[in-house]
XYZ file of C-alpha atoms in Angstrom:
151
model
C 49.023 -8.839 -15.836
C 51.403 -7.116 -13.618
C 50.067 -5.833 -9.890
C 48.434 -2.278 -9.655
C 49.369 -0.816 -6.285
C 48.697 2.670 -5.650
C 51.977 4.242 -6.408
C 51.170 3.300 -10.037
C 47.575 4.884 -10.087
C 47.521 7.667 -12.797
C 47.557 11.098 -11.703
C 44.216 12.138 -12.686
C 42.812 9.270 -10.094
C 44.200 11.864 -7.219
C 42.660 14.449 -9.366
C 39.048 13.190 -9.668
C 39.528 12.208 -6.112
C 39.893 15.680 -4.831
C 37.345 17.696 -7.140
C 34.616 14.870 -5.489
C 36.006 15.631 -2.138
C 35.290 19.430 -2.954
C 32.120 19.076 -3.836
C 30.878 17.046 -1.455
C 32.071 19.636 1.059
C 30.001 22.470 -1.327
C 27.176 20.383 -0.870
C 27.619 20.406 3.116
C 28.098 24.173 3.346
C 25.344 25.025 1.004
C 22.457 22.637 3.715
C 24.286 23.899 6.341
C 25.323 20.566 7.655
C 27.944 21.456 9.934
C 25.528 23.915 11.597
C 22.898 20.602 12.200
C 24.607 19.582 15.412
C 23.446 22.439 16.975
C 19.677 22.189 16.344
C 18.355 19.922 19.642
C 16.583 16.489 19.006
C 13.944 17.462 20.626
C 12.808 20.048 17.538
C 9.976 19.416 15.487
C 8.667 20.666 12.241
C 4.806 19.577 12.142
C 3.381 19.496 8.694
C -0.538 18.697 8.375
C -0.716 19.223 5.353
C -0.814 15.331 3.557
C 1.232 14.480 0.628
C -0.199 12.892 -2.522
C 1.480 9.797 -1.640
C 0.053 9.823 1.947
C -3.263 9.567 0.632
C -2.280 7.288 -2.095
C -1.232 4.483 0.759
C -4.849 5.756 3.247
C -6.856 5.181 -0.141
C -5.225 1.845 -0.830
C -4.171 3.078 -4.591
C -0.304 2.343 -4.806
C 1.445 4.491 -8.138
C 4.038 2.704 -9.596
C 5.590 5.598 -10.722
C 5.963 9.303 -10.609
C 2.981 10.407 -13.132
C 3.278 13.288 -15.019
C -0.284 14.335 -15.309
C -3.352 13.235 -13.431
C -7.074 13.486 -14.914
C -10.605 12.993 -13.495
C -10.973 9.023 -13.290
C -13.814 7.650 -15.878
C -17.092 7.503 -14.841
C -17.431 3.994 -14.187
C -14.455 3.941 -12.262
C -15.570 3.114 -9.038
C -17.962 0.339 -9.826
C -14.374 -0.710 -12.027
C -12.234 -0.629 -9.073
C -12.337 -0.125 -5.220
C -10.398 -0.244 -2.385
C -10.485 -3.463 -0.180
C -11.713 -1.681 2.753
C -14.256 0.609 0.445
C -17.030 -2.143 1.348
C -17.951 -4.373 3.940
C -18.186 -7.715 1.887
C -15.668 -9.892 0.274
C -18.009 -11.040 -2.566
C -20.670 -8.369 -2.791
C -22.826 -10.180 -5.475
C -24.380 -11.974 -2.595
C -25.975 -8.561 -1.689
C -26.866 -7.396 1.897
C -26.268 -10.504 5.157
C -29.952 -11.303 4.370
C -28.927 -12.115 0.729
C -26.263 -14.290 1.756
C -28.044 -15.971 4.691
C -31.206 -16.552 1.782
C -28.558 -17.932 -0.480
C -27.701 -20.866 2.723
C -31.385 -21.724 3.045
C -31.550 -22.328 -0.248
C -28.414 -25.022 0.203
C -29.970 -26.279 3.503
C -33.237 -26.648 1.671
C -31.667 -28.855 -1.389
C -31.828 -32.520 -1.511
C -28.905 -34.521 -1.935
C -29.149 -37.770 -3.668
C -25.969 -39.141 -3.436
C -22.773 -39.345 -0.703
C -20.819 -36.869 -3.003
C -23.639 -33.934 -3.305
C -23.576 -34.399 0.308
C -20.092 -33.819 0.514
C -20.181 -31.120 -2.361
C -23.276 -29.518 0.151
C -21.150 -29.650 3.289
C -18.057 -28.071 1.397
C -20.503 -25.014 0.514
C -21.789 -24.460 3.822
C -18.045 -24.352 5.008
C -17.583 -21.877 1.899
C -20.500 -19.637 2.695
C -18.951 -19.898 6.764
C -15.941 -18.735 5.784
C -16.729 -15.993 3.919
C -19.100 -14.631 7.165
C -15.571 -14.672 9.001
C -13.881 -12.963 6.213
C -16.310 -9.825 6.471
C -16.523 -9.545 9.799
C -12.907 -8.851 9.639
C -13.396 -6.960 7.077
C -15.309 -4.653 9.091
C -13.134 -4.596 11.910
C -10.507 -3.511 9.988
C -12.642 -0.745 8.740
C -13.589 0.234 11.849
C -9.840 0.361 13.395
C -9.184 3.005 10.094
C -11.895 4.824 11.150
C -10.791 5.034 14.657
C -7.367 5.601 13.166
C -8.382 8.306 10.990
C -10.530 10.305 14.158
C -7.518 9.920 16.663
């Protein structure tokens, strides 16, 4: 295969070449590029108005991709889905903090009859500590969006 240098390129390379170069330098003219150096850094255009993908990442709900139509979500949909931060508990079935602490004197109360329900017992308790930690984070984190949100 013999060597291409550029003396050998086809004339319609140069061509394409310069029709790109021209419009590139339409597209500059037409957004005023040139004129940007002139605006200061220190200019600002505020807009308060949020975008619908602004509240997409505050509400936690992440689109894939650009939808072409949106409709009323089903009427089950928020027991179907929520936001982590929607709640204060990682594993609402457990109810209020008085359901959960209930559900640990009913573990303390058990007897165990053998070395391994002890063990099982002591893994539950570390279970039912760790999820305590869990949603008090959980509301911290809430709380900093909140504060976010107000400031």
């Amino acid at each position: 295969m013999p060597a291409v240098t550029i003396d050998k390129f086809d004339i319609g390379i140069y061509i394409q070449y310069a029709r790109r170069t021209e419009l590139i330098e339409q597209v500059r003219q037409q957004y005023h590029m040139p004129e940007a150096q002139g605006v200061p850094a220190q200019a600002l255009i505020v807009d308060i108005y949020p975008k619908l993908s602004e509240l997409d990442l505050l509400m936690g709900v992440a689109t894939i991709h650009a939808p072409w139509a949106y409709f009323f979500p089903p009427k089950r949909y928020p027991a179907q889905r929520r936001s982590p931060f929607a709640f204060h508990r990682i594993i609402p079935i457990f109810g209020s903090a008085e359901g959960q602490k209930e559900e640990e004197e009913k573990l303390d109360s058990i007897e165990c009859g053998s070395p391994e329900e002890e063990s099982e017992k002591t893994t539950l308790k570390g279970c039912f500590q760790q999820i305590e930690k869990i949603n008090e984070l959980i509301r911290y984190i809430g709380g900093r969006i909140g504060q976010f949100l107000q400031g």
